mmCIF file of C-alpha atoms in Angstrom:
data_model
loop_
_atom_site.group_PDB
_atom_site.id
_atom_site.type_symbol
_atom_site.label_atom_id
_atom_site.label_comp_id
_atom_site.label_asym_id
_atom_site.label_seq_id
_atom_site.Cartn_x
_atom_site.Cartn_y
_atom_site.Cartn_z
ATOM 1 C CA UNK A 26 0.000 0.000 0.000
ATOM 2 C CA UNK A 27 1.397 3.352 -1.052
ATOM 3 C CA UNK A 28 1.218 6.044 1.552
ATOM 4 C CA UNK A 29 0.508 9.704 0.906
ATOM 5 C CA UNK A 30 3.989 10.558 1.998
ATOM 6 C CA UNK A 31 5.408 8.022 -0.334
ATOM 7 C CA UNK A 32 7.074 5.772 2.111
ATOM 8 C CA UNK A 33 6.468 2.840 -0.110
ATOM 9 C CA UNK A 34 4.444 -0.306 -0.119
ATOM 10 C CA UNK A 35 4.068 -2.806 2.675
ATOM 11 C CA UNK A 36 5.911 -5.972 1.682
ATOM 12 C CA UNK A 37 3.815 -9.115 1.774
ATOM 13 C CA UNK A 38 6.011 -10.603 4.492
ATOM 14 C CA UNK A 39 5.454 -7.536 6.671
ATOM 15 C CA UNK A 40 1.688 -7.941 6.973
ATOM 16 C CA UNK A 41 1.257 -8.492 10.704
ATOM 17 C CA UNK A 42 -1.084 -11.035 12.178
ATOM 18 C CA UNK A 43 -0.086 -10.339 15.747
ATOM 19 C CA UNK A 44 -0.256 -7.167 17.799
ATOM 20 C CA UNK A 45 2.010 -4.159 17.912
ATOM 21 C CA UNK A 46 3.133 -2.873 21.284
ATOM 22 C CA UNK A 47 1.545 0.105 22.985
ATOM 23 C CA UNK A 48 3.771 2.753 24.536
ATOM 24 C CA UNK A 49 2.198 3.242 27.969
ATOM 25 C CA UNK A 50 5.186 3.860 30.198
ATOM 26 C CA UNK A 51 6.527 0.322 30.054
ATOM 27 C CA UNK A 52 9.246 -0.777 27.662
ATOM 28 C CA UNK A 53 8.298 -4.032 25.968
ATOM 29 C CA UNK A 54 10.459 -5.897 23.452
ATOM 30 C CA UNK A 55 7.510 -7.441 21.613
ATOM 31 C CA UNK A 56 8.427 -9.681 18.689
ATOM 32 C CA UNK A 57 6.706 -8.989 15.395
ATOM 33 C CA UNK A 58 4.871 -12.017 14.082
ATOM 34 C CA UNK A 59 4.470 -11.886 10.336
ATOM 35 C CA UNK A 60 2.403 -13.733 7.801
ATOM 36 C CA UNK A 61 5.579 -15.283 6.479
ATOM 37 C CA UNK A 62 6.236 -17.216 9.665
ATOM 38 C CA UNK A 63 8.546 -16.601 12.660
ATOM 39 C CA UNK A 64 9.722 -13.189 13.873
ATOM 40 C CA UNK A 65 12.416 -11.512 11.819
ATOM 41 C CA UNK A 66 14.943 -11.937 14.610
ATOM 42 C CA UNK A 67 14.419 -15.677 14.547
ATOM 43 C CA UNK A 68 14.694 -15.893 10.793
ATOM 44 C CA UNK A 69 17.936 -13.909 10.878
ATOM 45 C CA UNK A 70 19.622 -16.676 12.892
ATOM 46 C CA UNK A 71 19.130 -19.238 10.102
ATOM 47 C CA UNK A 72 21.564 -20.405 7.460
ATOM 48 C CA UNK A 73 23.100 -17.303 5.775
ATOM 49 C CA UNK A 74 23.731 -19.222 2.545
ATOM 50 C CA UNK A 75 20.099 -20.347 2.387
ATOM 51 C CA UNK A 76 18.981 -16.780 3.030
ATOM 52 C CA UNK A 77 21.219 -15.553 0.215
ATOM 53 C CA UNK A 78 19.737 -18.094 -2.191
ATOM 54 C CA UNK A 79 16.199 -17.093 -1.202
ATOM 55 C CA UNK A 80 17.048 -13.434 -1.789
ATOM 56 C CA UNK A 81 18.492 -14.254 -5.210
ATOM 57 C CA UNK A 82 15.408 -16.230 -6.205
ATOM 58 C CA UNK A 83 13.131 -13.413 -5.105
ATOM 59 C CA UNK A 84 15.224 -10.858 -7.002
ATOM 60 C CA UNK A 85 14.870 -12.997 -10.124
ATOM 61 C CA UNK A 86 11.086 -13.092 -9.704
ATOM 62 C CA UNK A 87 10.925 -9.325 -9.172
ATOM 63 C CA UNK A 88 13.060 -8.809 -12.280
ATOM 64 C CA UNK A 89 10.709 -10.990 -14.307
ATOM 65 C CA UNK A 90 7.739 -9.031 -12.970
ATOM 66 C CA UNK A 91 9.346 -5.651 -13.729
ATOM 67 C CA UNK A 92 10.169 -6.817 -17.261
ATOM 68 C CA UNK A 93 6.583 -7.955 -17.835
ATOM 69 C CA UNK A 94 5.244 -4.686 -16.440
ATOM 70 C CA UNK A 95 7.449 -2.700 -18.815
ATOM 71 C CA UNK A 96 5.899 -4.550 -21.738
ATOM 72 C CA UNK A 97 2.378 -3.844 -20.478
ATOM 73 C CA UNK A 98 3.175 -0.139 -20.204
ATOM 74 C CA UNK A 99 4.494 -0.185 -23.766
ATOM 75 C CA UNK A 100 1.280 -1.890 -24.952
ATOM 76 C CA UNK A 101 -0.811 0.731 -23.120
ATOM 77 C CA UNK A 102 0.981 3.654 -24.744
ATOM 78 C CA UNK A 103 0.932 2.065 -28.187
ATOM 79 C CA UNK A 104 -2.806 1.448 -27.928
ATOM 80 C CA UNK A 105 -3.534 4.942 -26.619
ATOM 81 C CA UNK A 106 -4.577 6.120 -23.166
ATOM 82 C CA UNK A 107 -8.237 6.105 -24.180
ATOM 83 C CA UNK A 108 -8.075 2.318 -24.131
ATOM 84 C CA UNK A 109 -7.355 2.412 -20.404
ATOM 85 C CA UNK A 110 -10.776 3.919 -19.725
ATOM 86 C CA UNK A 111 -12.527 1.350 -21.897
ATOM 87 C CA UNK A 112 -10.666 -1.586 -20.327
ATOM 88 C CA UNK A 113 -11.849 -0.736 -16.816
ATOM 89 C CA UNK A 114 -10.116 -1.944 -13.667
ATOM 90 C CA UNK A 115 -9.956 -5.644 -14.509
ATOM 91 C CA UNK A 116 -6.822 -5.279 -16.648
ATOM 92 C CA UNK A 117 -4.987 -3.496 -13.858
ATOM 93 C CA UNK A 118 -6.126 -5.976 -11.210
ATOM 94 C CA UNK A 119 -4.792 -8.814 -13.344
ATOM 95 C CA UNK A 120 -1.475 -6.997 -13.766
ATOM 96 C CA UNK A 121 -1.312 -6.250 -10.039
ATOM 97 C CA UNK A 122 -1.904 -9.932 -9.291
ATOM 98 C CA UNK A 123 1.013 -10.785 -11.578
ATOM 99 C CA UNK A 124 3.228 -8.394 -9.580
ATOM 100 C CA UNK A 125 2.141 -10.051 -6.328
ATOM 101 C CA UNK A 126 3.096 -13.405 -7.851
ATOM 102 C CA UNK A 127 6.469 -11.839 -8.666
ATOM 103 C CA UNK A 128 6.827 -10.890 -4.963
ATOM 104 C CA UNK A 129 6.867 -7.177 -5.812
ATOM 105 C CA UNK A 130 3.977 -5.765 -3.721
ATOM 106 C CA UNK A 131 5.211 -2.211 -4.238
ATOM 107 C CA UNK A 132 4.777 -2.559 -7.991
ATOM 108 C CA UNK A 133 1.382 -4.170 -7.428
ATOM 109 C CA UNK A 134 0.248 -1.226 -5.311
ATOM 110 C CA UNK A 135 1.252 1.321 -7.942
ATOM 111 C CA UNK A 136 -0.450 -0.711 -10.676
ATOM 112 C CA UNK A 137 -3.715 -0.717 -8.695
ATOM 113 C CA UNK A 138 -3.438 3.063 -8.420
ATOM 114 C CA UNK A 139 -3.228 3.233 -12.218
ATOM 115 C CA UNK A 140 -6.521 1.392 -12.437
ATOM 116 C CA UNK A 141 -8.315 4.054 -10.370
ATOM 117 C CA UNK A 142 -7.089 7.057 -12.366
ATOM 118 C CA UNK A 143 -9.419 6.822 -15.440
ATOM 119 C CA UNK A 144 -12.419 7.271 -13.116
ATOM 120 C CA UNK A 145 -10.847 10.116 -11.109
ATOM 121 C CA UNK A 146 -12.408 13.023 -13.003
ATOM 122 C CA UNK A 147 -11.320 15.628 -15.548
ATOM 123 C CA UNK A 148 -7.666 15.602 -16.532
ATOM 124 C CA UNK A 149 -7.207 11.900 -15.844
ATOM 125 C CA UNK A 150 -5.135 11.204 -19.022
ATOM 126 C CA UNK A 151 -2.445 13.604 -17.790
ATOM 127 C CA UNK A 152 -2.397 11.993 -14.348
ATOM 128 C CA UNK A 153 -2.298 8.508 -15.878
ATOM 129 C CA UNK A 154 0.648 9.435 -18.094
ATOM 130 C CA UNK A 155 2.491 10.908 -15.103
ATOM 131 C CA UNK A 156 1.981 7.762 -13.025
ATOM 132 C CA UNK A 157 2.989 5.530 -15.938
ATOM 133 C CA UNK A 158 6.211 7.513 -16.246
ATOM 134 C CA UNK A 159 6.959 7.104 -12.544
ATOM 135 C CA UNK A 160 6.217 3.381 -12.725
ATOM 136 C CA UNK A 161 8.499 3.059 -15.757
ATOM 137 C CA UNK A 162 11.212 4.891 -13.826
ATOM 138 C CA UNK A 163 10.810 2.480 -10.897
ATOM 139 C CA UNK A 164 10.986 -0.546 -13.217
ATOM 140 C CA UNK A 165 14.168 0.790 -14.792
ATOM 141 C CA UNK A 166 15.603 1.600 -11.381
ATOM 142 C CA UNK A 167 15.148 -2.033 -10.340
ATOM 143 C CA UNK A 168 16.503 -3.451 -13.590
ATOM 144 C CA UNK A 169 19.592 -1.211 -13.308
ATOM 145 C CA UNK A 170 19.909 -1.141 -9.526
ATOM 146 C CA UNK A 171 23.546 -2.240 -9.680
ATOM 147 C CA UNK A 172 24.419 1.058 -11.357
ATOM 148 C CA UNK A 173 22.705 3.257 -8.747
ATOM 149 C CA UNK A 174 24.212 4.934 -5.668
ATOM 150 C CA UNK A 175 23.652 2.905 -2.509
ATOM 151 C CA UNK A 176 20.999 5.237 -1.062
ATOM 152 C CA UNK A 177 18.950 5.383 -4.249
ATOM 153 C CA UNK A 178 19.271 1.605 -4.752
ATOM 154 C CA UNK A 179 17.919 1.090 -1.224
ATOM 155 C CA UNK A 180 15.016 3.419 -2.043
ATOM 156 C CA UNK A 181 14.235 1.426 -5.198
ATOM 157 C CA UNK A 182 14.217 -1.836 -3.228
ATOM 158 C CA UNK A 183 11.872 -0.275 -0.683
ATOM 159 C CA UNK A 184 9.544 1.100 -3.375
ATOM 160 C CA UNK A 185 9.416 -2.279 -5.101
ATOM 161 C CA UNK A 186 8.403 -3.815 -1.788
ATOM 162 C CA UNK A 187 11.462 -5.658 -0.507
ATOM 163 C CA UNK A 188 11.692 -5.853 3.235
ATOM 164 C CA UNK A 189 14.734 -4.359 4.968
ATOM 165 C CA UNK A 190 15.823 -4.123 8.581
ATOM 166 C CA UNK A 191 16.285 -0.856 10.447
ATOM 167 C CA UNK A 192 20.081 -0.820 10.312
ATOM 168 C CA UNK A 193 20.779 2.738 11.453
ATOM 169 C CA UNK A 194 22.468 3.270 14.822
ATOM 170 C CA UNK A 195 20.010 3.923 17.667
ATOM 171 C CA UNK A 196 19.484 7.657 18.223
ATOM 172 C CA UNK A 197 18.245 8.633 21.681
ATOM 173 C CA UNK A 198 16.332 11.882 21.857
ATOM 174 C CA UNK A 199 13.235 13.518 23.255
ATOM 175 C CA UNK A 200 10.921 12.878 20.323
ATOM 176 C CA UNK A 201 8.013 15.267 19.953
ATOM 177 C CA UNK A 202 4.927 13.520 18.549
ATOM 178 C CA UNK A 203 4.044 15.765 15.621
ATOM 179 C CA UNK A 204 1.116 13.861 14.115
ATOM 180 C CA UNK A 205 -0.651 10.505 13.995
ATOM 181 C CA UNK A 206 -3.186 9.320 11.443
ATOM 182 C CA UNK A 207 -4.506 6.100 9.881
ATOM 183 C CA UNK A 208 -5.164 5.015 6.300
ATOM 184 C CA UNK A 209 -6.865 1.779 5.323
ATOM 185 C CA UNK A 210 -7.513 -0.524 2.382
ATOM 186 C CA UNK A 211 -9.062 -3.970 2.040
ATOM 187 C CA UNK A 212 -6.021 -5.648 3.608
ATOM 188 C CA UNK A 213 -4.485 -3.327 6.168
ATOM 189 C CA UNK A 214 -4.910 -0.352 8.424
ATOM 190 C CA UNK A 215 -1.674 1.633 8.401
ATOM 191 C CA UNK A 216 -0.843 4.092 11.172
ATOM 192 C CA UNK A 217 1.690 6.841 10.493
ATOM 193 C CA UNK A 218 3.310 8.658 13.389
ATOM 194 C CA UNK A 219 5.606 11.622 12.727
ATOM 195 C CA UNK A 220 8.230 12.434 15.373
ATOM 196 C CA UNK A 221 10.726 15.282 15.721
ATOM 197 C CA UNK A 222 13.928 15.059 17.775
ATOM 198 C CA UNK A 223 14.507 18.048 20.060
ATOM 199 C CA UNK A 224 18.293 17.621 20.013
ATOM 200 C CA UNK A 225 18.922 15.858 16.704
ATOM 201 C CA UNK A 226 16.520 18.186 14.799
ATOM 202 C CA UNK A 227 15.505 15.111 12.815
ATOM 203 C CA UNK A 228 12.013 14.205 11.659
ATOM 204 C CA UNK A 229 11.217 10.486 11.635
ATOM 205 C CA UNK A 230 8.268 8.317 10.598
ATOM 206 C CA UNK A 231 6.975 5.284 12.488
ATOM 207 C CA UNK A 232 4.691 2.851 10.679
ATOM 208 C CA UNK A 233 2.507 0.258 12.361
ATOM 209 C CA UNK A 234 -0.155 -2.039 10.946
ATOM 210 C CA UNK A 235 -3.400 -3.689 11.892
ATOM 211 C CA UNK A 236 -5.574 -6.194 10.074
ATOM 212 C CA UNK A 237 -8.346 -4.719 7.927
ATOM 213 C CA UNK A 238 -10.914 -3.022 10.135
ATOM 214 C CA UNK A 239 -8.649 -3.051 13.206
ATOM 215 C CA UNK A 240 -6.580 -0.104 14.368
ATOM 216 C CA UNK A 241 -2.887 -0.723 15.132
ATOM 217 C CA UNK A 242 -2.078 -0.796 18.824
ATOM 218 C CA UNK A 243 0.869 1.627 18.680
ATOM 219 C CA UNK A 244 -0.509 4.922 19.997
ATOM 220 C CA UNK A 245 1.460 8.101 20.738
ATOM 221 C CA UNK A 246 -0.469 11.217 21.817
ATOM 222 C CA UNK A 247 0.113 14.254 19.591
ATOM 223 C CA UNK A 248 1.950 17.103 21.318
ATOM 224 C CA UNK A 249 3.724 14.955 23.920
ATOM 225 C CA UNK A 250 7.417 14.018 23.941
ATOM 226 C CA UNK A 251 8.894 10.525 24.230
ATOM 227 C CA UNK A 252 12.372 9.770 25.595
ATOM 228 C CA UNK A 253 13.327 6.887 23.308
ATOM 229 C CA UNK A 254 15.727 5.438 20.755
ATOM 230 C CA UNK A 255 14.974 5.259 17.033
ATOM 231 C CA UNK A 256 16.845 3.352 14.314
ATOM 232 C CA UNK A 257 16.548 4.406 10.669
ATOM 233 C CA UNK A 258 15.657 2.159 7.747
ATOM 234 C CA UNK A 259 18.029 2.118 4.745
ATOM 235 C CA UNK A 260 16.621 4.422 2.075
ATOM 236 C CA UNK A 261 17.772 7.656 0.524
ATOM 237 C CA UNK A 262 15.984 9.965 2.960
ATOM 238 C CA UNK A 263 16.264 7.631 5.970
ATOM 239 C CA UNK A 264 13.100 9.138 7.444
ATOM 240 C CA UNK A 265 11.336 5.898 8.273
ATOM 241 C CA UNK A 266 12.508 4.506 11.606
ATOM 242 C CA UNK A 267 11.860 1.721 14.079
ATOM 243 C CA UNK A 268 11.005 2.481 17.681
ATOM 244 C CA UNK A 269 13.567 1.003 20.040
ATOM 245 C CA UNK A 270 13.996 1.319 23.768
ATOM 246 C CA UNK A 271 11.675 3.726 25.598
ATOM 247 C CA UNK A 272 13.092 5.250 28.780
ATOM 248 C CA UNK A 273 9.965 7.000 30.102
ATOM 249 C CA UNK A 274 6.289 7.406 29.241
ATOM 250 C CA UNK A 275 5.274 10.300 26.964
ATOM 251 C CA UNK A 276 5.067 13.618 28.817
ATOM 252 C CA UNK A 277 4.020 17.197 28.179
ATOM 253 C CA UNK A 278 6.611 19.447 26.574
ATOM 254 C CA UNK A 279 6.900 23.060 25.383
ATOM 255 C CA UNK A 280 8.945 21.876 22.384
ATOM 256 C CA UNK A 281 7.723 22.902 18.933
ATOM 257 C CA UNK A 282 9.240 22.069 15.563
ATOM 258 C CA UNK A 283 11.283 24.771 13.873
ATOM 259 C CA UNK A 284 9.187 26.257 11.084
ATOM 260 C CA UNK A 285 9.950 27.250 7.497
ATOM 261 C CA UNK A 286 8.373 29.697 5.082
ATOM 262 C CA UNK A 287 6.115 28.332 2.365
ATOM 263 C CA UNK A 288 8.805 29.041 -0.245
ATOM 264 C CA UNK A 289 11.406 27.119 1.777
ATOM 265 C CA UNK A 290 8.982 24.199 2.133
ATOM 266 C CA UNK A 291 8.545 23.968 -1.640
ATOM 267 C CA UNK A 292 12.324 23.994 -2.086
ATOM 268 C CA UNK A 293 12.707 21.221 0.483
ATOM 269 C CA UNK A 294 10.285 19.010 -1.418
ATOM 270 C CA UNK A 295 12.112 19.673 -4.675
ATOM 271 C CA UNK A 296 15.441 18.748 -3.126
ATOM 272 C CA UNK A 297 13.995 15.531 -1.674
ATOM 273 C CA UNK A 298 12.828 14.447 -5.136
ATOM 274 C CA UNK A 299 16.453 14.196 -6.255
ATOM 275 C CA UNK A 300 16.953 11.325 -3.809
ATOM 276 C CA UNK A 301 13.505 9.748 -4.213
ATOM 277 C CA UNK A 302 11.644 10.583 -7.455
ATOM 278 C CA UNK A 303 8.568 8.626 -6.233
ATOM 279 C CA UNK A 304 8.145 10.773 -3.114
ATOM 280 C CA UNK A 305 4.623 12.169 -2.794
ATOM 281 C CA UNK A 306 5.429 14.602 0.020
ATOM 282 C CA UNK A 307 7.873 15.591 2.756
ATOM 283 C CA UNK A 308 7.160 16.457 6.402
ATOM 284 C CA UNK A 309 7.381 20.206 6.969
ATOM 285 C CA UNK A 310 6.529 22.649 9.738
ATOM 286 C CA UNK A 311 5.422 26.079 8.526
ATOM 287 C CA UNK A 312 5.976 29.087 10.795
ATOM 288 C CA UNK A 313 3.687 32.132 10.906
ATOM 289 C CA UNK A 314 1.158 31.125 8.273
ATOM 290 C CA UNK A 315 -2.503 32.071 7.992
ATOM 291 C CA UNK A 316 -5.223 29.860 6.411
ATOM 292 C CA UNK A 317 -7.116 31.901 3.794
ATOM 293 C CA UNK A 318 -9.724 30.992 1.148
ATOM 294 C CA UNK A 319 -8.478 30.607 -2.421
ATOM 295 C CA UNK A 320 -11.358 30.248 -4.882
ATOM 296 C CA UNK A 321 -12.888 26.828 -4.280
ATOM 297 C CA UNK A 322 -10.042 25.799 -1.976
ATOM 298 C CA UNK A 323 -7.769 27.079 0.776
ATOM 299 C CA UNK A 324 -4.134 28.019 1.114
ATOM 300 C CA UNK A 325 -1.603 28.763 3.845
ATOM 301 C CA UNK A 326 -0.178 32.225 3.287
ATOM 302 C CA UNK A 327 3.001 33.587 4.844
ATOM 303 C CA UNK A 328 2.138 36.311 7.340
ATOM 304 C CA UNK A 329 5.409 38.114 6.598
ATOM 305 C CA UNK A 330 5.694 37.527 2.846
ATOM 306 C CA UNK A 331 3.815 37.223 -0.413
ATOM 307 C CA UNK A 332 3.995 33.439 -0.936
ATOM 308 C CA UNK A 333 1.532 30.669 -0.098
ATOM 309 C CA UNK A 334 0.981 26.925 -0.410
ATOM 310 C CA UNK A 335 -2.359 25.501 -1.587
ATOM 311 C CA UNK A 336 -3.988 22.927 0.654
ATOM 312 C CA UNK A 337 -4.700 19.532 -0.899
ATOM 313 C CA UNK A 338 -8.184 19.154 -2.359
ATOM 314 C CA UNK A 339 -9.213 16.554 0.224
ATOM 315 C CA UNK A 340 -8.394 18.933 3.087
ATOM 316 C CA UNK A 341 -11.353 21.185 2.274
ATOM 317 C CA UNK A 342 -13.802 18.381 3.118
ATOM 318 C CA UNK A 343 -12.228 17.539 6.494
ATOM 319 C CA UNK A 344 -13.157 18.922 9.907
ATOM 320 C CA UNK A 345 -9.491 19.559 10.636
ATOM 321 C CA UNK A 346 -9.557 22.541 8.268
ATOM 322 C CA UNK A 347 -12.168 24.267 10.392
ATOM 323 C CA UNK A 348 -10.218 23.541 13.576
ATOM 324 C CA UNK A 349 -7.231 25.174 11.911
ATOM 325 C CA UNK A 350 -9.265 28.223 10.850
ATOM 326 C CA UNK A 351 -10.733 28.552 14.356
ATOM 327 C CA UNK A 352 -7.314 28.243 15.997
ATOM 328 C CA UNK A 353 -5.889 30.927 13.726
ATOM 329 C CA UNK A 354 -8.774 33.388 13.800
ATOM 330 C CA UNK A 355 -6.863 35.363 11.165
ATOM 331 C CA UNK A 356 -3.615 35.368 13.189
ATOM 332 C CA UNK A 357 -0.396 33.514 12.273
ATOM 333 C CA UNK A 358 -0.002 29.935 13.525
ATOM 334 C CA UNK A 359 2.569 27.152 13.256
ATOM 335 C CA UNK A 360 1.389 24.190 11.174
ATOM 336 C CA UNK A 361 2.989 20.790 10.666
ATOM 337 C CA UNK A 362 1.993 18.677 7.688
ATOM 338 C CA UNK A 363 3.025 16.995 4.463
ATOM 339 C CA UNK A 364 4.095 19.139 1.510
ATOM 340 C CA UNK A 365 4.060 17.643 -1.989
ATOM 341 C CA UNK A 366 2.986 18.010 -5.582
ATOM 342 C CA UNK A 367 -0.699 17.892 -4.656
ATOM 343 C CA UNK A 368 -0.308 20.713 -2.137
ATOM 344 C CA UNK A 369 0.029 20.871 1.645
ATOM 345 C CA UNK A 370 -1.864 18.561 4.003
ATOM 346 C CA UNK A 371 -2.077 20.092 7.515
ATOM 347 C CA UNK A 372 -1.842 17.554 10.333
ATOM 348 C CA UNK A 373 -1.162 19.547 13.533
ATOM 349 C CA UNK A 374 -1.151 23.223 14.509
ATOM 350 C CA UNK A 375 0.031 25.404 17.385
ATOM 351 C CA UNK A 376 -1.227 28.912 18.274
ATOM 352 C CA UNK A 377 1.061 31.920 17.977
ATOM 353 C CA UNK A 378 1.291 32.211 21.766
ATOM 354 C CA UNK A 379 1.423 29.538 24.460
ATOM 355 C CA UNK A 380 -0.914 26.645 23.969
ATOM 356 C CA UNK A 381 -1.065 22.912 23.270
ATOM 357 C CA UNK A 382 -0.866 21.235 19.877
ATOM 358 C CA UNK A 383 -4.168 20.798 18.045
ATOM 359 C CA UNK A 384 -4.488 17.629 15.964
ATOM 360 C CA UNK A 385 -6.035 18.274 12.550
ATOM 361 C CA UNK A 386 -5.989 14.736 11.099
#
């Protein structure tokens, strides 16, 4: 499943059937039970040579799937994009199933997204062509991964859907909980938790999963700080992390993330695309912005400048927008959210003066 912030698909072997741990003041080393069998730590103690052979066989299957997908994209473009609307979603579901068989769930997720574009309203051919180009780029990245820099190659593996361990050194910090929200599909409920380190000045993403219709158990209250260790996963941005040892329960804090202007936020997203071309958005805190109407939508305008960022179209239909407008009351506020090519999605806000964080998601 592809997240709005582009952190990639959930590999098939990562689909949990057991529970995640809850941070409630106790530190629990709960093993993650996966659909593939024993916990990852147990599997890691097996025969290294057998593991290498399994990895090679899976890479061969992914390569075969990527090669087949390239041919299907060629057939689509040769036949014309209008044929995609006439074919309906069955063609894409069949192709996605082939990618699952190839053990490339990330490719399968992006293919399913292609199938929904022809019914997404005016301008869909442009959006379909854009997504086809990104999928072609991902295919080529996998097929030529040996020629890529290490960070970009790790990002390609993650986007394709290959599981990797959090290999970064543990970083202890007081992590401010910036935002928490869930997305769901027919298979999984995915919880995204954004954290910001007070000392490291690093923003990190925690992902946890629950079976369809069930919320993940990992819960961190927005606006509190957690004294804990995080370890990064190996991708170009190294934003996704695993929660390690917790030294105390979450507690109130006056810490706020350091904010940027709207122009600086757009530049940050552009720079991040150099490392990860499939990135939908980046986490950004905006300082001294005011929510204002903009035609049929809304935007966040700099209080001290003449630039603004449009809010994503889905934001206008959410109650969080009105909480943001009420909190601002026409005055500048600090807003944390995700900034990308579709606009800015506000997730949490703080008033100009003293006051707690207000969750918008």
